[in-house]
XYZ file of C-alpha atoms in Angstrom:
461
model
C 40.328 126.195 107.311
C 43.296 127.786 105.504
C 42.537 131.075 107.225
C 42.296 129.331 110.599
C 45.647 127.601 110.102
C 47.246 130.889 109.086
C 45.843 132.586 112.189
C 47.275 129.823 114.377
C 50.667 130.296 112.759
C 50.442 134.056 113.280
C 49.771 133.560 116.973
C 52.562 131.011 117.357
C 52.458 127.425 118.519
C 49.225 126.403 120.176
C 49.520 123.960 123.081
C 46.998 121.638 124.677
C 45.751 124.350 127.012
C 44.436 126.253 123.988
C 42.250 123.340 122.934
C 41.028 122.917 126.511
C 39.981 126.555 126.575
C 38.490 126.221 123.099
C 36.296 123.262 124.112
C 35.143 125.267 127.125
C 34.342 128.312 124.965
C 32.490 126.178 122.440
C 30.235 124.671 125.067
C 29.435 128.112 126.475
C 28.904 130.017 123.202
C 25.340 131.379 123.060
C 23.097 130.629 120.126
C 22.049 133.698 118.111
C 18.641 133.888 116.495
C 18.285 134.997 112.851
C 17.060 138.346 114.170
C 20.198 138.717 116.338
C 22.429 137.840 113.394
C 20.706 140.411 111.191
C 21.157 143.124 113.810
C 24.895 142.417 114.003
C 25.469 142.137 110.254
C 23.464 145.257 109.392
C 24.698 147.533 112.163
C 27.241 149.343 109.958
C 25.687 149.112 106.500
C 25.339 152.227 104.372
C 23.818 152.995 100.949
C 24.069 156.184 98.940
C 22.232 156.926 95.696
C 23.865 159.276 93.197
C 22.652 160.808 89.955
C 23.918 162.460 86.808
C 27.110 160.469 86.484
C 28.602 157.011 85.939
C 27.717 155.751 89.440
C 24.093 154.998 90.319
C 24.722 154.125 93.967
C 27.055 152.284 96.287
C 26.592 149.871 99.186
C 29.047 149.590 102.059
C 29.379 147.671 105.313
C 31.863 146.646 107.994
C 32.081 143.816 110.504
C 34.634 144.003 113.304
C 36.848 141.229 114.576
C 39.325 143.436 116.421
C 38.172 145.731 119.199
C 38.319 148.483 118.228
C 37.804 147.858 114.525
C 41.078 148.395 112.646
C 39.504 148.780 109.188
C 38.270 152.089 107.792
C 36.227 153.131 104.751
C 35.627 156.406 102.982
C 33.422 157.695 100.156
C 33.178 161.243 98.834
C 32.245 163.292 95.778
C 34.771 165.870 94.578
C 33.197 169.326 94.782
C 35.274 171.040 92.096
C 35.610 168.142 89.666
C 33.119 165.458 88.653
C 34.878 162.520 90.276
C 33.786 160.075 92.986
C 36.387 158.689 95.399
C 35.913 155.510 97.446
C 38.413 153.630 99.554
C 38.921 150.808 102.028
C 41.761 150.701 104.551
C 43.025 147.796 106.652
C 44.963 148.885 109.712
C 47.408 146.907 111.808
C 49.167 147.672 115.069
C 46.100 149.687 116.019
C 43.445 151.664 114.181
C 45.129 155.096 114.174
C 46.857 155.035 110.791
C 43.869 153.564 108.955
C 41.439 156.077 110.439
C 43.700 159.052 109.708
C 44.648 157.887 106.204
C 41.045 157.210 105.208
C 40.072 160.826 105.879
C 43.188 162.590 104.640
C 44.042 160.696 101.456
C 40.835 161.701 99.668
C 41.447 165.359 100.555
C 44.940 165.219 99.057
C 43.627 163.609 95.868
C 40.664 165.994 95.481
C 42.890 169.077 95.801
C 45.400 167.616 93.331
C 42.736 167.168 90.660
C 42.059 170.917 90.483
C 44.018 173.174 88.123
C 46.808 174.986 90.045
C 45.349 178.425 89.255
C 41.940 177.352 90.598
C 43.522 175.774 93.659
C 45.383 179.015 94.345
C 42.075 180.929 94.422
C 40.612 178.489 96.948
C 43.673 178.599 99.198
C 43.698 182.406 99.042
C 40.226 182.247 100.599
C 41.649 180.120 103.435
C 40.077 176.884 102.186
C 40.331 173.907 104.530
C 41.224 170.387 103.465
C 37.672 169.109 103.940
C 36.173 171.860 101.738
C 37.168 170.050 98.536
C 34.899 167.067 99.184
C 31.358 166.106 100.041
C 31.777 163.079 102.287
C 28.889 160.614 102.298
C 29.486 158.533 105.416
C 31.944 160.422 107.605
C 31.095 160.056 111.285
C 34.454 160.930 112.820
C 36.358 164.177 113.252
C 39.905 164.880 114.305
C 40.496 166.301 117.771
C 41.767 169.915 117.752
C 45.245 168.853 118.867
C 45.982 167.068 115.611
C 43.456 168.765 113.333
C 45.560 171.946 113.205
C 48.702 169.930 112.468
C 46.958 168.171 109.590
C 45.613 171.430 108.176
C 49.109 172.904 108.242
C 50.430 169.886 106.322
C 47.607 170.131 103.795
C 48.313 173.830 103.253
C 51.985 173.036 102.569
C 50.951 170.355 100.106
C 48.543 172.705 98.316
C 51.212 175.409 98.046
C 53.607 172.878 96.517
C 50.937 171.947 93.970
C 50.432 175.620 93.121
C 54.188 176.212 92.778
C 54.509 173.264 90.410
C 51.847 174.879 88.186
C 51.339 171.798 86.039
C 48.393 169.530 85.300
C 49.276 165.872 85.687
C 47.548 162.575 84.967
C 45.178 160.963 87.463
C 47.724 158.179 87.890
C 50.366 160.707 88.960
C 47.869 162.531 91.178
C 46.946 159.377 93.118
C 50.531 158.203 93.483
C 51.761 161.613 94.614
C 48.912 161.993 97.113
C 49.640 158.637 98.771
C 53.372 159.244 98.967
C 53.012 162.817 100.212
C 50.545 161.807 102.927
C 52.994 159.133 104.082
C 55.804 161.696 104.183
C 53.601 164.121 106.113
C 52.688 161.539 108.749
C 56.394 160.868 109.255
C 57.315 164.551 109.532
C 54.388 165.287 111.860
C 55.482 162.584 114.303
C 59.054 163.901 114.314
C 58.247 167.625 114.500
C 55.171 167.388 116.757
C 56.025 164.358 118.851
C 53.012 163.359 120.929
C 51.147 160.214 121.854
C 48.727 160.730 118.955
C 51.169 161.586 116.155
C 53.529 158.776 117.132
C 50.624 156.309 117.384
C 49.673 157.136 113.783
C 53.271 156.765 112.624
C 53.956 153.490 114.413
C 50.700 151.811 113.384
C 50.134 151.097 109.707
C 47.515 150.630 107.038
C 47.158 149.075 103.637
C 44.743 150.794 101.281
C 42.736 150.571 98.084
C 41.298 153.798 96.633
C 39.234 154.140 93.444
C 38.482 157.294 91.459
C 35.566 157.263 88.995
C 35.101 160.174 86.602
C 32.969 159.661 83.515
C 34.044 156.413 81.892
C 37.482 156.574 83.534
C 38.258 154.297 86.484
C 41.568 154.477 88.338
C 42.449 152.223 91.282
C 45.422 152.726 93.596
C 46.485 149.797 95.746
C 49.061 149.632 98.545
C 49.258 146.345 100.427
C 46.670 143.577 100.260
C 43.259 145.228 100.027
C 41.586 144.275 96.754
C 39.435 145.735 93.981
C 37.530 143.578 91.491
C 35.458 144.713 88.529
C 32.287 142.739 87.799
C 31.294 142.581 84.131
C 28.716 140.564 82.226
C 29.116 138.966 78.800
C 26.450 140.457 76.523
C 26.135 137.217 74.563
C 26.250 134.488 77.204
C 25.153 136.468 80.256
C 28.100 135.020 82.194
C 29.842 137.078 84.879
C 33.552 137.800 84.680
C 35.843 139.134 87.406
C 38.789 141.396 86.656
C 41.259 142.116 89.448
C 42.476 145.704 89.491
C 44.966 145.305 92.338
C 47.959 143.148 93.211
C 48.647 141.878 96.724
C 51.916 143.203 98.081
C 52.875 140.294 100.296
C 55.275 137.355 100.372
C 53.114 135.377 97.945
C 53.894 138.011 95.299
C 57.238 136.832 93.892
C 57.882 140.168 92.197
C 57.510 141.990 95.503
C 59.910 139.648 97.267
C 62.496 140.108 94.527
C 62.074 143.882 94.658
C 62.742 144.016 98.399
C 65.673 141.616 98.272
C 67.256 143.697 95.477
C 67.050 146.828 97.668
C 69.201 145.358 100.461
C 72.637 143.724 100.723
C 73.027 140.025 100.032
C 74.068 139.582 103.674
C 70.447 140.335 104.667
C 68.884 137.863 102.275
C 67.842 135.510 105.073
C 66.531 138.208 107.424
C 64.685 140.764 105.253
C 61.773 138.362 104.770
C 61.311 135.603 107.329
C 58.281 133.300 107.762
C 56.596 135.248 104.926
C 56.882 138.557 106.800
C 59.008 141.660 106.517
C 61.786 141.269 109.107
C 59.722 138.381 110.452
C 57.006 140.792 111.671
C 54.903 142.551 109.019
C 52.722 140.653 106.513
C 52.091 143.392 103.894
C 55.193 144.449 101.995
C 53.827 147.923 101.234
C 51.873 150.119 103.639
C 51.182 153.631 104.831
C 52.684 154.478 108.212
C 54.673 151.664 109.871
C 57.673 153.943 110.256
C 59.292 151.366 112.494
C 60.305 149.841 109.123
C 61.152 153.139 107.391
C 62.904 155.527 109.771
C 66.655 155.452 110.436
C 67.579 153.651 113.644
C 68.462 156.859 115.467
C 65.046 158.373 114.640
C 63.295 155.281 115.970
C 65.296 155.469 119.169
C 64.641 159.187 119.714
C 60.983 159.397 118.591
C 59.471 155.942 119.078
C 61.482 154.284 121.836
C 60.287 156.693 124.574
C 56.721 155.519 123.856
C 57.290 151.894 122.774
C 60.526 150.883 124.465
C 63.386 148.959 122.900
C 60.898 146.920 120.844
C 60.395 149.963 118.610
C 63.468 148.860 116.636
C 62.838 145.552 114.809
C 65.435 142.771 114.834
C 67.981 142.676 111.999
C 67.386 146.378 111.317
C 70.484 147.328 109.307
C 69.619 149.157 106.048
C 66.252 150.973 106.303
C 63.889 151.755 104.768
C 62.498 148.261 104.326
C 58.944 149.382 103.568
C 57.301 151.773 101.101
C 53.810 153.221 100.677
C 54.269 153.325 96.878
C 50.883 152.411 95.320
C 50.302 150.533 92.118
C 47.837 152.372 89.881
C 45.628 150.642 87.326
C 43.355 152.255 84.759
C 40.233 150.839 83.130
C 37.898 152.509 80.656
C 34.381 151.627 81.718
C 31.930 150.114 79.236
C 28.200 149.293 79.540
C 29.101 145.657 80.266
C 30.920 146.764 83.448
C 28.262 146.603 86.168
C 30.008 147.153 89.495
C 33.292 147.486 91.372
C 33.949 145.700 94.674
C 36.562 147.080 97.078
C 37.285 145.045 100.190
C 39.853 144.359 102.868
C 41.460 140.933 103.032
C 38.926 139.757 105.605
C 36.660 139.135 102.604
C 39.290 137.909 100.142
C 40.565 135.370 102.712
C 37.373 133.352 102.261
C 35.911 134.298 98.864
C 37.576 134.392 95.442
C 37.089 137.360 93.084
C 34.812 135.294 90.825
C 32.728 134.105 93.786
C 32.326 137.711 94.904
C 31.279 138.889 91.446
C 28.770 136.052 91.054
C 27.301 136.745 94.488
C 26.863 140.443 93.686
C 25.443 139.570 90.261
C 22.920 137.197 91.808
C 22.075 139.872 94.364
C 21.445 142.383 91.563
C 19.040 140.007 89.855
C 17.282 138.964 93.043
C 17.029 142.474 94.476
C 14.225 143.340 92.050
C 11.987 140.952 93.992
C 12.518 142.957 97.187
C 10.530 145.820 95.664
C 6.701 145.922 95.505
C 5.206 144.793 92.224
C 4.764 147.790 89.948
C 2.114 147.700 87.233
C 2.715 149.599 83.991
C 1.027 152.978 83.647
C -1.471 151.685 81.087
C -4.322 149.222 80.775
C -3.123 145.618 80.700
C -4.870 142.390 79.812
C -5.572 139.690 82.373
C -3.156 137.310 80.607
C -0.314 139.833 80.798
C -0.967 140.340 84.500
C -0.975 136.573 84.994
C 2.453 136.331 83.330
C 3.833 139.085 85.554
C 2.575 137.316 88.671
C 3.962 133.974 87.497
C 7.376 135.566 86.889
C 7.197 137.121 90.319
C 6.319 133.804 91.929
C 9.204 131.910 90.277
C 11.648 134.662 91.283
C 10.721 134.853 94.961
C 13.164 132.058 95.946
C 15.977 134.191 94.460
C 15.110 137.113 96.724
C 18.155 137.972 98.844
C 17.958 138.309 102.614
C 19.730 141.683 102.542
C 19.045 144.797 100.485
C 22.648 145.893 100.930
C 25.016 143.901 98.699
C 28.011 144.474 101.011
C 26.022 142.831 103.819
C 25.125 140.025 101.388
C 28.828 139.407 100.752
C 29.716 139.429 104.457
C 26.861 137.015 105.195
C 28.130 134.626 102.533
C 31.722 134.992 103.713
C 30.702 133.888 107.202
C 27.984 131.347 106.500
C 28.150 130.349 102.864
C 28.124 126.663 101.963
C 27.650 124.671 98.774
C 23.961 124.515 99.649
C 23.377 128.143 100.592
C 23.640 130.122 103.811
C 23.907 128.071 106.998
C 22.538 130.053 109.936
C 24.224 127.923 112.610
C 27.606 128.629 111.032
C 27.080 132.407 111.124
C 25.624 132.254 114.619
C 28.626 130.310 115.847
C 31.288 132.614 114.396
C 29.484 135.782 115.513
C 29.288 134.386 119.055
C 33.006 133.749 119.485
C 34.540 135.626 122.440
C 36.890 138.547 121.661
C 40.054 136.661 122.647
C 39.283 133.842 120.210
C 37.483 135.385 117.232
C 40.691 136.872 115.775
C 41.947 133.337 115.146
C 39.033 132.634 112.823
C 38.399 135.833 110.895
C 39.680 139.337 110.300
C 37.853 142.646 110.218
C 35.805 142.841 107.014
C 35.076 146.032 105.094
C 33.270 145.985 101.741
C 32.127 148.697 99.333
C 30.233 147.874 96.127
C 29.990 150.652 93.519
C 27.258 150.205 90.889
C 27.667 151.817 87.469
C 24.928 153.336 85.317
C 24.896 151.400 82.011
C 22.914 154.095 80.205
C 25.466 156.732 81.136
C 28.336 154.479 80.075
C 26.538 153.742 76.790
C 26.358 157.485 76.097
C 30.136 157.774 76.453
C 30.590 155.423 73.490
C 28.766 157.761 71.108
């Protein structure tokens, strides 16, 4: 209900005609069967098994509310280091910035993790930005018009890394990659003004990117996507949830104070209005969104020809008002750390971090019952077999509906109740027409990364 009320506020006052239309929609909404619901929920799920490192596998899924979907996700293994990169991106004002950022940010990070001398050798062989990664679920490619522009920007970035000739920490690498990508998207729109480059610059995206290498976990967060670490207490078996990101929005008092301190006291009542930057933007940090970063004259010359006078926000006196600056958090992984959940706010709007961790933990335990019963490779007594079958029988009710844990979370976000999953609730919300559904839920993107406890145990030796 809180999400619904917030959506109503976002869309402005709702008059009686809305409720008349809503009653009409409700009476006409078709009923979806369990099979139909499963087809919708599982359409975008993805699972990838890995070996020889700290990550055993990851599950991912997306469910659209906007059309087209404004969220993006990305997962890739670094080819010249041993790291795994995963990220979720929540776009606004269109999908362009999220889609572009999700592909490019990992390339910038992967190249930055290589020693400058090694990077120089690769660039001397005319290496492309994508050659530093093995992407696991990449179904999109840039059109030639902008692909060459992006490759030129990447080459400039790589040459700057080589010229610096210094190894830096992963924290610095992730921060520099985010900030440089943001700068490049700005420069590209100004130097190569076109419908596509300006669309990327004027739309925006919040992001959460994680880098796992050995027992080292780094998470970079810009905006209000979230990352939560699920750990289990070895003594009590209880699950604990540790947030590794902060939301950069008006509910974050520190963020509000930071922005107010960056602008004159005369703007105190206009910088943040109705919990939004300049009364318009909910996240207080984001990639893109140069309508809140560029000088007024740049907005008028680059953006106004495409977007009209509305390209310049009201009360726009002392830009920039927005930054892409990420917050980076580090955690040393231990065997008790079982998984990491990255998700856009479509999930966090309806489930708390602890609820999410408990749901994934229950899914882990119940998932064993989705597999066929395996007998040990030795002779067993009839009594032992009877115990195995009894254990199997008592565990069947715990068997989850979905193999993919990201789908399990989305199902619970839509239809979870105190008494379990309510099919009619999911059916109803998945049947809402496009012009209404945005009032009730956002796009949802979830990635769950599972750690290998045996590998993490070996790092303690």
